[in-house]
Tab-separated table of C-alpha atoms in Angstrom:
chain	number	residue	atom	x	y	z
A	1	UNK	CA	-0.086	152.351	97.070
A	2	UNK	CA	3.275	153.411	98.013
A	3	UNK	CA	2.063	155.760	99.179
A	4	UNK	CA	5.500	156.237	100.401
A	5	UNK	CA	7.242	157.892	103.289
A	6	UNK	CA	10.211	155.413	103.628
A	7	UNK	CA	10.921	152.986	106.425
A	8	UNK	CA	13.125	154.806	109.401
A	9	UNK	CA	16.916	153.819	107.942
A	10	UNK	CA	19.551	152.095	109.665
A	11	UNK	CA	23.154	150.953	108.645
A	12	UNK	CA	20.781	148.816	105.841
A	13	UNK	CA	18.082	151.028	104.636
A	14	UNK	CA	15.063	149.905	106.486
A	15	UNK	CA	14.016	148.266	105.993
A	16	UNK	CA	9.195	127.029	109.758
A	17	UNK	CA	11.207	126.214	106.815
A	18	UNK	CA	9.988	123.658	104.236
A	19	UNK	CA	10.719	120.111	103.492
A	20	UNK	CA	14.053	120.334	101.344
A	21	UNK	CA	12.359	118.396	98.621
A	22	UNK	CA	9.591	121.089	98.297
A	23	UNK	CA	11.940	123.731	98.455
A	24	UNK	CA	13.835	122.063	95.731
A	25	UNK	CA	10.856	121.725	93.750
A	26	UNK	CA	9.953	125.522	94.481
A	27	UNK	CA	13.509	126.844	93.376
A	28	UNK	CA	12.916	124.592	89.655
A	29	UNK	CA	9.578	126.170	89.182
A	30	UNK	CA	11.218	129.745	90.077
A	31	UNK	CA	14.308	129.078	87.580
A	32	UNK	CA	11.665	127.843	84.985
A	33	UNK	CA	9.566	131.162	85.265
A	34	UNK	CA	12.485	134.119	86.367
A	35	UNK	CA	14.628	133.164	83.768
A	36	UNK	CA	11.828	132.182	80.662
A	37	UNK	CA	14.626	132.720	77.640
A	38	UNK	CA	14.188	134.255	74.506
A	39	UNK	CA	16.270	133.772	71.477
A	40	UNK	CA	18.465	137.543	70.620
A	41	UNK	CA	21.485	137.611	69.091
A	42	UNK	CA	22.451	133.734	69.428
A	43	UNK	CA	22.212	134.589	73.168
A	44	UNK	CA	20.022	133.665	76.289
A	45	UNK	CA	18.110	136.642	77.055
A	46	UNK	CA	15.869	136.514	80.985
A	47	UNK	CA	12.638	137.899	80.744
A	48	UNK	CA	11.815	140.275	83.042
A	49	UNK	CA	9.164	142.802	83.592
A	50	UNK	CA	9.499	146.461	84.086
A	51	UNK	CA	6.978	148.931	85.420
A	52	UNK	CA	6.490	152.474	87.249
A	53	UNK	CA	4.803	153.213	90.470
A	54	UNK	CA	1.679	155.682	90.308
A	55	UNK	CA	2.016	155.535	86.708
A	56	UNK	CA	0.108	158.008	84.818
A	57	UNK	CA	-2.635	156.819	82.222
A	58	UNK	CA	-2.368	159.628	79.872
A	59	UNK	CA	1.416	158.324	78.803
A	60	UNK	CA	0.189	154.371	78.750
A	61	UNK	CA	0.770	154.139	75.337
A	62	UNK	CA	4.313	156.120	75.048
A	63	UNK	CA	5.845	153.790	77.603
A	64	UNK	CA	4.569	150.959	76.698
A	65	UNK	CA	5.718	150.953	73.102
A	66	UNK	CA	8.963	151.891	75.245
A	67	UNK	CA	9.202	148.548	76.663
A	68	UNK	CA	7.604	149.279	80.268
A	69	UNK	CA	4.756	147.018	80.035
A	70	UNK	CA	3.339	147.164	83.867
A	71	UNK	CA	1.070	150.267	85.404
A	72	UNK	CA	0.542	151.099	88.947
A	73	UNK	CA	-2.916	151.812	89.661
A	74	UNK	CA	-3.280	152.868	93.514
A	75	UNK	CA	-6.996	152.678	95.086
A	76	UNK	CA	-7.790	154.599	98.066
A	77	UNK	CA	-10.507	152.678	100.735
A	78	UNK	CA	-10.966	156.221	102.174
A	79	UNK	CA	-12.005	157.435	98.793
A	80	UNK	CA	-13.671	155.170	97.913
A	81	UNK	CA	-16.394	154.153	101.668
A	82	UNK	CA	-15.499	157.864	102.924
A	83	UNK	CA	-18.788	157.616	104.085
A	84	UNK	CA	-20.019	154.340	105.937
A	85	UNK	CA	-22.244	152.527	103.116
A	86	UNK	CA	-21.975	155.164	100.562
A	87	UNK	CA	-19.430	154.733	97.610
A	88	UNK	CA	-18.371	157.509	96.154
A	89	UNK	CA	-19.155	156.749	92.618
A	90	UNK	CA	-16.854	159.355	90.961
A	91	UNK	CA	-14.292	157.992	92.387
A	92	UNK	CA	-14.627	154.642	91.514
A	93	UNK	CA	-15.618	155.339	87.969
A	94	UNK	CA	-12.437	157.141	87.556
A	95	UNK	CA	-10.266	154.112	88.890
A	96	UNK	CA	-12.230	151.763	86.367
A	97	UNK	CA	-11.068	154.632	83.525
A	98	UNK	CA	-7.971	154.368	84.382
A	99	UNK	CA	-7.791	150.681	84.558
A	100	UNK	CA	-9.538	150.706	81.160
A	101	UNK	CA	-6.673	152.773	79.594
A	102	UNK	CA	-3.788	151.053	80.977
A	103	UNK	CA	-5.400	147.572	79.568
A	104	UNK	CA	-6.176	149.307	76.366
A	105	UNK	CA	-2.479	150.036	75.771
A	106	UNK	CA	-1.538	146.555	76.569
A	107	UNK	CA	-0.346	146.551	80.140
A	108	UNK	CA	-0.714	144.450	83.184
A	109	UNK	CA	-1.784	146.707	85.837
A	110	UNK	CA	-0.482	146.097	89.212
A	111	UNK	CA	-2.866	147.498	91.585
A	112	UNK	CA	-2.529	148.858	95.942
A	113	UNK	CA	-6.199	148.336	97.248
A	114	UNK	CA	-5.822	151.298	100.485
A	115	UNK	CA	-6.246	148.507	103.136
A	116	UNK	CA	-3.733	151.040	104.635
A	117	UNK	CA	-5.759	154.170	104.006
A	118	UNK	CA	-9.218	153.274	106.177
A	119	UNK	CA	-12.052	156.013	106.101
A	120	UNK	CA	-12.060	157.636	109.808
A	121	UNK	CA	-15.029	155.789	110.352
A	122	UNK	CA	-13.802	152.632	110.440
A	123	UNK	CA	-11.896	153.711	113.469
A	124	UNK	CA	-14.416	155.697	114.889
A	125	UNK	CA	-16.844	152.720	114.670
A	126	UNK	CA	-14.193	150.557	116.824
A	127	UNK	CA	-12.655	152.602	119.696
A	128	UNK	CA	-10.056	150.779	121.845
A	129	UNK	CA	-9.027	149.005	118.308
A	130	UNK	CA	-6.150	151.267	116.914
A	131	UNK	CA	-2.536	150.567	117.309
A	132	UNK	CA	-0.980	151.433	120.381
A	133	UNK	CA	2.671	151.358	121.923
A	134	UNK	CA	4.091	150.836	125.230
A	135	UNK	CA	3.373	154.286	126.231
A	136	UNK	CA	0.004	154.907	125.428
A	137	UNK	CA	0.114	156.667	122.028
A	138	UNK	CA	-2.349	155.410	119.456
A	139	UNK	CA	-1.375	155.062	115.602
A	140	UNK	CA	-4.478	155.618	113.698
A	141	UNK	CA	-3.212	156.326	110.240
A	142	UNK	CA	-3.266	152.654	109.106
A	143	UNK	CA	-5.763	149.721	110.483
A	144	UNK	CA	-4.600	147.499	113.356
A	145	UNK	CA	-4.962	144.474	111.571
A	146	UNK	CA	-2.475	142.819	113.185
A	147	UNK	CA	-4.573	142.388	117.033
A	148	UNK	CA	-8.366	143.562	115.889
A	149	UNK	CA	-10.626	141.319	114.018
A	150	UNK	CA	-13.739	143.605	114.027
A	151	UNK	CA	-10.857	145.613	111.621
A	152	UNK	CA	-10.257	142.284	109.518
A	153	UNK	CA	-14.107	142.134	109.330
A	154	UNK	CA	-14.293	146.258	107.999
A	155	UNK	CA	-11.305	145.299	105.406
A	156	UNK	CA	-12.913	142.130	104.432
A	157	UNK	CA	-15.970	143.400	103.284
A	158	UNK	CA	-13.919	146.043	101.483
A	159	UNK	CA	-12.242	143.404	99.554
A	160	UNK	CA	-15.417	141.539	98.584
A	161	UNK	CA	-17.025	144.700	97.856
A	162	UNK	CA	-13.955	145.175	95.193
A	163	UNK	CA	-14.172	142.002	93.780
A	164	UNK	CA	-17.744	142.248	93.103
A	165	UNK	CA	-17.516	146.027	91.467
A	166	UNK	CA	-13.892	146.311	89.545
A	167	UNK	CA	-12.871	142.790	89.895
A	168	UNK	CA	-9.843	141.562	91.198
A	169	UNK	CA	-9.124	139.178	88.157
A	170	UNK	CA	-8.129	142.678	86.093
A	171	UNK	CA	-5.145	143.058	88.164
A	172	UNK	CA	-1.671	141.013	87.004
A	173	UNK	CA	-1.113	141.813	90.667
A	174	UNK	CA	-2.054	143.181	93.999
A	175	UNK	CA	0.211	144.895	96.466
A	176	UNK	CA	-0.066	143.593	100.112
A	177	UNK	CA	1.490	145.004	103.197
A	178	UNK	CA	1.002	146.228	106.716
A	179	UNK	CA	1.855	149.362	107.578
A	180	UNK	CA	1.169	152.929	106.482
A	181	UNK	CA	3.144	152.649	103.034
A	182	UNK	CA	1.390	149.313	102.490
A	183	UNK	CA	5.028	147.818	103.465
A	184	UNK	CA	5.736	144.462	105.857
A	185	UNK	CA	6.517	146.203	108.697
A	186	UNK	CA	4.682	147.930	112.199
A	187	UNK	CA	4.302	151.919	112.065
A	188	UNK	CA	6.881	154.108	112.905
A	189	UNK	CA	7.678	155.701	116.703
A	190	UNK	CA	6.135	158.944	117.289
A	191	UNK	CA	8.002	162.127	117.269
A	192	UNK	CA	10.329	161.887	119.870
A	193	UNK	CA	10.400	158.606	120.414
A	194	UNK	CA	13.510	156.020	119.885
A	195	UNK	CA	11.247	152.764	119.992
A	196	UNK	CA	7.827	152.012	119.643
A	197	UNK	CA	5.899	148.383	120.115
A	198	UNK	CA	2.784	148.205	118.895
A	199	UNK	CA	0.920	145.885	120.736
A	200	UNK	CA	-0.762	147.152	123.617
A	201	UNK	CA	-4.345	147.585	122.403
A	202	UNK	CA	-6.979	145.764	124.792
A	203	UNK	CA	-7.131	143.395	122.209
A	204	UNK	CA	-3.177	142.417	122.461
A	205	UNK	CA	-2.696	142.588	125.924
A	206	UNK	CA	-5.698	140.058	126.035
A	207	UNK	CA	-3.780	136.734	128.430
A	208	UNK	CA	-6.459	134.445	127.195
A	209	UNK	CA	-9.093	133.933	124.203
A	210	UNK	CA	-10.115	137.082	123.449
A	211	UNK	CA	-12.833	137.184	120.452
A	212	UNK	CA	-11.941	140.362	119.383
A	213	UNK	CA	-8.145	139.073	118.439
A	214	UNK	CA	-8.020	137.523	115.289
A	215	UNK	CA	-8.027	133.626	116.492
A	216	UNK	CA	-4.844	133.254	114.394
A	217	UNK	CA	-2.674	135.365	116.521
A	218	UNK	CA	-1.891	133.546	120.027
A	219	UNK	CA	-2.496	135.449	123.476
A	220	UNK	CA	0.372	137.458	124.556
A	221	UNK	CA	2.562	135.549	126.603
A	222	UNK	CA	3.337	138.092	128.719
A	223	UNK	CA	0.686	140.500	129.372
A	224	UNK	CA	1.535	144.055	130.917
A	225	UNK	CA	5.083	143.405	130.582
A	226	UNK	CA	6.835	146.221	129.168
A	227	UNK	CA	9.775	146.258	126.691
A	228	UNK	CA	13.130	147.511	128.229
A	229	UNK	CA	11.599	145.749	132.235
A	230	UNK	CA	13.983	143.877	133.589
A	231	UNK	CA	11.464	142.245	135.848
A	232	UNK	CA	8.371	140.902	135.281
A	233	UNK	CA	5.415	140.060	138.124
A	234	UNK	CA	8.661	140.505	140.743
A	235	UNK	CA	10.679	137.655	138.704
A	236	UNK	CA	13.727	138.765	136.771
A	237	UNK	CA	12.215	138.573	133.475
A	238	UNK	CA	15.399	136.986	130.823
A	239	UNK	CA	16.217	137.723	127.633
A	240	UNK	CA	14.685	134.589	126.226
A	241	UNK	CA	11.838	135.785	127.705
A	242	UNK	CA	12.154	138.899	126.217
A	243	UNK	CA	12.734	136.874	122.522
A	244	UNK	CA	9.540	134.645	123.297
A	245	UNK	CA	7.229	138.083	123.712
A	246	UNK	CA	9.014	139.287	120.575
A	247	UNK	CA	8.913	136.133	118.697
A	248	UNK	CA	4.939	136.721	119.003
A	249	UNK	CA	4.818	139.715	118.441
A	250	UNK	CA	6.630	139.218	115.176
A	251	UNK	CA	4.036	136.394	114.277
A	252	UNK	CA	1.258	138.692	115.320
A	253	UNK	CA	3.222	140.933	111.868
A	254	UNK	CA	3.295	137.951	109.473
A	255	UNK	CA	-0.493	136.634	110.176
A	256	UNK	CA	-1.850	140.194	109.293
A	257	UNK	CA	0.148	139.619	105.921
A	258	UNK	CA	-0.466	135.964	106.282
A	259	UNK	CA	-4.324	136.647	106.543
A	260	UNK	CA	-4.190	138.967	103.403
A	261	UNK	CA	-3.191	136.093	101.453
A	262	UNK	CA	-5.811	133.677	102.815
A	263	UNK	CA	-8.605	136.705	101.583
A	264	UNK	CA	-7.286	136.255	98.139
A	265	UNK	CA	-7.364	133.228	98.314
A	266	UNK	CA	-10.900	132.769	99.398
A	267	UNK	CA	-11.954	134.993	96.589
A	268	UNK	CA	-10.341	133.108	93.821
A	269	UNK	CA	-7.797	135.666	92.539
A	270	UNK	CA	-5.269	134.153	90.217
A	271	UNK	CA	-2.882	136.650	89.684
A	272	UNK	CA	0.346	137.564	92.000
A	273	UNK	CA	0.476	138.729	95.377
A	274	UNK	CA	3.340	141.052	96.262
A	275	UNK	CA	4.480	141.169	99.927
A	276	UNK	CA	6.626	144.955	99.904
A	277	UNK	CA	9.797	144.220	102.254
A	278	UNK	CA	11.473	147.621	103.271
A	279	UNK	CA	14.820	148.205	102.989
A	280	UNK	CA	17.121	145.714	104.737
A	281	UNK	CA	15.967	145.829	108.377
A	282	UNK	CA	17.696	144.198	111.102
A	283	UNK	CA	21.249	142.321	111.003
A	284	UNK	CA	21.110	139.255	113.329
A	285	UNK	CA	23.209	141.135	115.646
A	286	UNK	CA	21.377	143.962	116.277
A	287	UNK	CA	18.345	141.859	117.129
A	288	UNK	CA	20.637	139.969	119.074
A	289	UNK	CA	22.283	143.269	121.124
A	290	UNK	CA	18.136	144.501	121.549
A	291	UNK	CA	17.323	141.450	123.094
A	292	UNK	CA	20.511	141.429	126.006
A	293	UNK	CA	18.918	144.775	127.279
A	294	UNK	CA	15.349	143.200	126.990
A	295	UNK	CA	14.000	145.413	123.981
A	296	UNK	CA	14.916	148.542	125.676
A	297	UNK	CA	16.196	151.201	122.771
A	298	UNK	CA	18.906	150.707	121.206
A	299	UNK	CA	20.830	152.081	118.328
A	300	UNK	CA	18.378	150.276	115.877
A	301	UNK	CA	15.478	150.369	118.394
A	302	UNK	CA	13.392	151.796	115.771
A	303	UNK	CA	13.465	148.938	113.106
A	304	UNK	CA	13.359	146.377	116.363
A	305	UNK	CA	10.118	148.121	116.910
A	306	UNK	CA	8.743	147.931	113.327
A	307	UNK	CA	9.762	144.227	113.559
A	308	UNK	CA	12.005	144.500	110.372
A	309	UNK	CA	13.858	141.209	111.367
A	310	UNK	CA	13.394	139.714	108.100
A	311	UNK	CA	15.261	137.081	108.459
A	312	UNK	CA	12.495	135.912	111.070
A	313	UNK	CA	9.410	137.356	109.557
A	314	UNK	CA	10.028	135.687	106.015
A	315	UNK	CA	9.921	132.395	106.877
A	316	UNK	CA	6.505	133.281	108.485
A	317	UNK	CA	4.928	134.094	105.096
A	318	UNK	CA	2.593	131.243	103.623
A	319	UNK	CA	4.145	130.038	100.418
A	320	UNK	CA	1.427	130.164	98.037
A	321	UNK	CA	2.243	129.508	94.509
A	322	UNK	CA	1.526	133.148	93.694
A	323	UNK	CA	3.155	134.741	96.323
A	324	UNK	CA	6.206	137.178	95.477
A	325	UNK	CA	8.629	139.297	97.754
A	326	UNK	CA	9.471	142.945	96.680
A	327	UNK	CA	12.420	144.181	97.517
A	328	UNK	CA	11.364	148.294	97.627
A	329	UNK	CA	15.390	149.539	98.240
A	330	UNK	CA	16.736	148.777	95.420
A	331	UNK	CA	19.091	152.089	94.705
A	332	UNK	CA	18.696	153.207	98.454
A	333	UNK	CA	22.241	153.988	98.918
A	334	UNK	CA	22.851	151.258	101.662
A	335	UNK	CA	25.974	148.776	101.324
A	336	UNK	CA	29.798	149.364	101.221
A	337	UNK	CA	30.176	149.968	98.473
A	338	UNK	CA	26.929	151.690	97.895
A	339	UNK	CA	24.123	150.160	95.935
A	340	UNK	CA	26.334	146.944	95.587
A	341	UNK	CA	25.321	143.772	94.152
A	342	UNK	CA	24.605	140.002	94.814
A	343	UNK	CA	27.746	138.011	94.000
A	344	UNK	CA	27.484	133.777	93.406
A	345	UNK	CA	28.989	133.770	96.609
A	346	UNK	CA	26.263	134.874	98.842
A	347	UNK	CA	24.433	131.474	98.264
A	348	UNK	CA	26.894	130.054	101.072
A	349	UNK	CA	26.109	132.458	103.369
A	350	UNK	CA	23.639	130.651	106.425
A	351	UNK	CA	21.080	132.607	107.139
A	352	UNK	CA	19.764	130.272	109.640
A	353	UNK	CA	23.616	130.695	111.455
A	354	UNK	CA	23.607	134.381	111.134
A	355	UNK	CA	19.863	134.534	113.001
A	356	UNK	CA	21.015	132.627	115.651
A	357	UNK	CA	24.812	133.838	116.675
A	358	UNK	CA	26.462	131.374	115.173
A	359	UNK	CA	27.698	132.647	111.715
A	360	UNK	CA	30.036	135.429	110.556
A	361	UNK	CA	27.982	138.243	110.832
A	362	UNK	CA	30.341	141.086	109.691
A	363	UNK	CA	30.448	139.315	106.393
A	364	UNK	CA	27.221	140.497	105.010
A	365	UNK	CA	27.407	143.857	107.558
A	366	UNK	CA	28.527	145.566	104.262
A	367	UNK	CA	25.414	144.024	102.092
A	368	UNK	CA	23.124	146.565	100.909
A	369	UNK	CA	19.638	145.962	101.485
A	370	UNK	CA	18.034	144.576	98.431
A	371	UNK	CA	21.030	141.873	98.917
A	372	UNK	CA	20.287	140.987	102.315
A	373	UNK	CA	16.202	140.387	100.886
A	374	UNK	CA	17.398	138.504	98.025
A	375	UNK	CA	19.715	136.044	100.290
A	376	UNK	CA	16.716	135.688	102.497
A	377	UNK	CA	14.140	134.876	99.715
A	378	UNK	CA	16.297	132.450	98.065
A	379	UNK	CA	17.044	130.168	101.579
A	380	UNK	CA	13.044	130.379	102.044
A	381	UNK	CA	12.094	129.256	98.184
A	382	UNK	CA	10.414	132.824	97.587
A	383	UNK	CA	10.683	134.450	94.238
A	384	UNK	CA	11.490	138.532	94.642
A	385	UNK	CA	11.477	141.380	92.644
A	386	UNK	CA	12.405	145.125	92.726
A	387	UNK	CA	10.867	148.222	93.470
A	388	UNK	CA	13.560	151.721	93.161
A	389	UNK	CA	13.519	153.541	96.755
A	390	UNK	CA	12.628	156.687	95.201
A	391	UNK	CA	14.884	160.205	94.832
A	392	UNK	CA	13.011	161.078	98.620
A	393	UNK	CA	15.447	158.729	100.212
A	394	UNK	CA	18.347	158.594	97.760
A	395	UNK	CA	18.569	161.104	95.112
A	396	UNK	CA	18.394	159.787	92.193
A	397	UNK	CA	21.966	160.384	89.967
A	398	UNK	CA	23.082	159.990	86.231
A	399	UNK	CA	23.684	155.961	85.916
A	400	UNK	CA	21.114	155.299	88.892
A	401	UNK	CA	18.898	153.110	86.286
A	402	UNK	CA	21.729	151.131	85.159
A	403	UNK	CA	22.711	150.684	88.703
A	404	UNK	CA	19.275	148.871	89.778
A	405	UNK	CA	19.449	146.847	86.860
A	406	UNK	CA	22.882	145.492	87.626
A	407	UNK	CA	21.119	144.717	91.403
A	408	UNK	CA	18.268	143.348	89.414
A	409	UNK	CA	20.155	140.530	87.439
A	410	UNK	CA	22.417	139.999	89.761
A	411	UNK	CA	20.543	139.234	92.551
A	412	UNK	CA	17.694	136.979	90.249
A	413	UNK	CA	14.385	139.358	90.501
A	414	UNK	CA	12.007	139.009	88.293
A	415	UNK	CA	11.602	142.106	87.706
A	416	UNK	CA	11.565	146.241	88.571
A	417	UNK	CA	9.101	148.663	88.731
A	418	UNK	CA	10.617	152.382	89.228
A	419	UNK	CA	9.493	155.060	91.526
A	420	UNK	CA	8.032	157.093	90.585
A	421	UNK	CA	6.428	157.202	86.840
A	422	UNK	CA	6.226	161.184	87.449
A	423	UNK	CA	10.152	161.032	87.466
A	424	UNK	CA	10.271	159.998	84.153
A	425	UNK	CA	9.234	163.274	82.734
A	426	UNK	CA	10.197	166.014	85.276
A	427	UNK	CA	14.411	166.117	85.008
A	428	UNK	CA	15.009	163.777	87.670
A	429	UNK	CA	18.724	163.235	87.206
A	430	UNK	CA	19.577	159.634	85.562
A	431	UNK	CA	15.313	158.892	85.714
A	432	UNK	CA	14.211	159.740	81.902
A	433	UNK	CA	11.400	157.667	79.890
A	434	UNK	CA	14.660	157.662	77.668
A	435	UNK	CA	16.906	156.092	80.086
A	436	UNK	CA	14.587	153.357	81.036
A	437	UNK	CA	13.838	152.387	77.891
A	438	UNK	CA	17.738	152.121	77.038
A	439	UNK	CA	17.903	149.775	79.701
A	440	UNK	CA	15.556	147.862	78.786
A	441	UNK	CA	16.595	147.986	75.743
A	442	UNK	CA	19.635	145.925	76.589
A	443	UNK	CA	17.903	143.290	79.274
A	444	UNK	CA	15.879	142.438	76.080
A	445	UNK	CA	19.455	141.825	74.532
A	446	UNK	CA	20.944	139.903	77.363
A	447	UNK	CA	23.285	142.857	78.157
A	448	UNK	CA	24.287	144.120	81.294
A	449	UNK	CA	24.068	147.839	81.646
């Protein structure tokens, strides 16, 4: 599923806290399984696992006797319901092939389910349910999950209908998101546009109980209001009124994730869920400069839109055991220097301070972005791994692999799955089957590359 045009980019490539005894507990069970150690050498050697996005099922068994022992296996929903009631059986029976090889050759497949690639019907069966911003424009090429629940309903019987027919249990993993590239974030602003907010469906601008917003997502607290207004109802409207609408507006993000989760949950699936966090998103002070002016566009208007405030919108996420944040920016060419790595010292850094104006926020200005997620998901207990950004945002280079690994150890994820499994084989500089298997190569050693 990614299914990826990137994130808009910004200086970091776009991209209720716990009782501390939990959170303790969390972190030990986290050490126990990142770091499971294996005997090489007289050393310590992590375990990690290493994958390829859209992998290809006719060189399964070449890579993994090279090491990479995870395939990407993306399902489409408008492949597979384009037609309301009628599967398209071809389809399906060539995603069940595929599955079939990957398993034979001893992988864990890792599988996108399309939630963010509806048939047009599902739309055209709900008018008045899409996405739409301040001005009027509708988004139609994902599902507003995030106000509709007649939408929830479509994708939930999607999910069941999965279950019953290829079975979630076959996947080590399932990709969850929100957007268009199956990523934790709102859709892009239109052509033209510096800022988009997407919550002005019926259902969102809804003041009271409104059955066709998912019950879990509060009424907007203030309806009609406008981002950028200065007033609101002929009252000055205040920039803590402006952070209460977008405090909701955030939580309306994390309960469409947040209700993902509870659907796998209701269906039993064991395996891991993988919440896809987009570059780096916001700094605290460029929410903080956005919210001054009321939301009106601002230099990073576009990622305030897409609510990439991570450091808000993590701690939203339910912490179920099986929950994991992926960092998808790893190699994106953000930080000063670029591409640079966690250091032990980052685990002083506040994150709590930062978000609210009280901690030294030029010292992680210079992060890049899969070091700002990694900060994040270590203060809320979440265990992370790494996806590359791809050569479509930052060519890829000779050394590139050895570079993500170095952000991979350093920054304690579990793992990395590369984009894109095609790049292995067509002379992407720096991205050979060859290359990735040397570095793997050496994790399995307990070297560094």
């Amino acid at each position: 599923m990614r299914d990826r045009h990137r994130p808009g980019r910004g200086r970091w490539r776009h991209g209720g806290h716990r009782p501390a005894v939990f959170a303790a507990l969390v972190t030990a069970v986290v050490a126990v399984t990142l770091f499971a150690v294996s005997q090489q050498d007289g050393r310590a050697a992590p375990s990690y696992f290493f994958g390829t996005l859209q992998t290809g099922p006719g060189t399964a068994r070449q890579e993994r006797d090279k090491g990479i022992g995870v395939a990407h296996l993306p399902i489409y929903w408008d492949r597979v319901e384009p037609v309301r009631g009628h599967i398209d059986t071809g389809y399906v029976a060539g995603v069940k092939d595929a599955l079939r090889t990957f398993q034979d050759a001893g992988m864990k497949v890792e599988a996108g389910l399309g939630l963010n690639h509806p048939p047009g019907w599902v739309l055209d069966r709900h008018p008045g349910n899409s996405y739409t911003d301040q001005n009027g424009r509708e988004y139609t090429d994902s599902p507003n999950l995030a106000f509709s629940q007649e939408l929830r309903n479509e994708a939930q019987g999607y999910l069941q209908w999965l279950d019953r027919d290829i079975g979630l249990r076959n996947f080590w993993a399932i990709r969850i998101g929100v957007n268009d590239t199956g990523e934790y974030a709102y859709p892009p602003p239109g052509d033209g546009e510096r800022t988009a907010f997407w919550a002005f469906d019926r259902h969102a601008q809804a003041s009271g109980r409104d059955p066709g917003r998912p019950a879990t997502v509060p009424p907007n607290p203030y309806p009609d209001w406008r981002p950028g207004q200065q007033t609101y109802r002929g009252e000055p409207f205040t920039p803590q009124q402006a952070d209460r609408w977008y405090a909701w507006y955030l939580g309306a993000l994390a309960d469409t994730v947040n209700w993902q989760i509870r659907q796998f949950d209701a269906l039993h699936y064991p395996g891991i869920l993988k919440v896809l966090i987009p570059g780096g998103g916001l700094q605290p002070r460029d929410l903080s400069a956005a919210l001054r002016v009321r939301l009106a566009p601002t230099a990073q208007g576009g990622l305030v839109g897409r609510g990439s405030a991570y450091f808000r919108t993590i701690p939203m996420i339910l912490h179920h055991g099986n929950v994991q944040l992926v960092s998808t920016a790893l190699v994106d060419g953000s930080g000063t220097p670029r591409n640079n790595v966690c250091r032990p010292q980052d685990a002083a850094v506040d994150v709590r301070a930062l978000a609210t104006g009280s901690g030294p926020a030029d010292l992680v200005g210079t992060w890049s972005s899969v070091r700002w997620v990694a900060r994040i998901a270590a203060e809320t207990g979440f265990p992370v791994s790494g996806e590359s950004a791809g050569p479509e945002v930052e060519s890829y280079y000779p050394g590139v692999m050895n570079d993500a690994a170095r952000q991979m150890t350093t920054c304690g994820l579990r793992g990395l799955m590369w984009a894109f499994d095609r790049n292995l084989y067509d002379g992407t500089p720096g991205s050979s089957l060859e290359d990735y298997a040397a570095v793997i190569a050496r994790l399995d050693k307990g070297s560094t590359p």
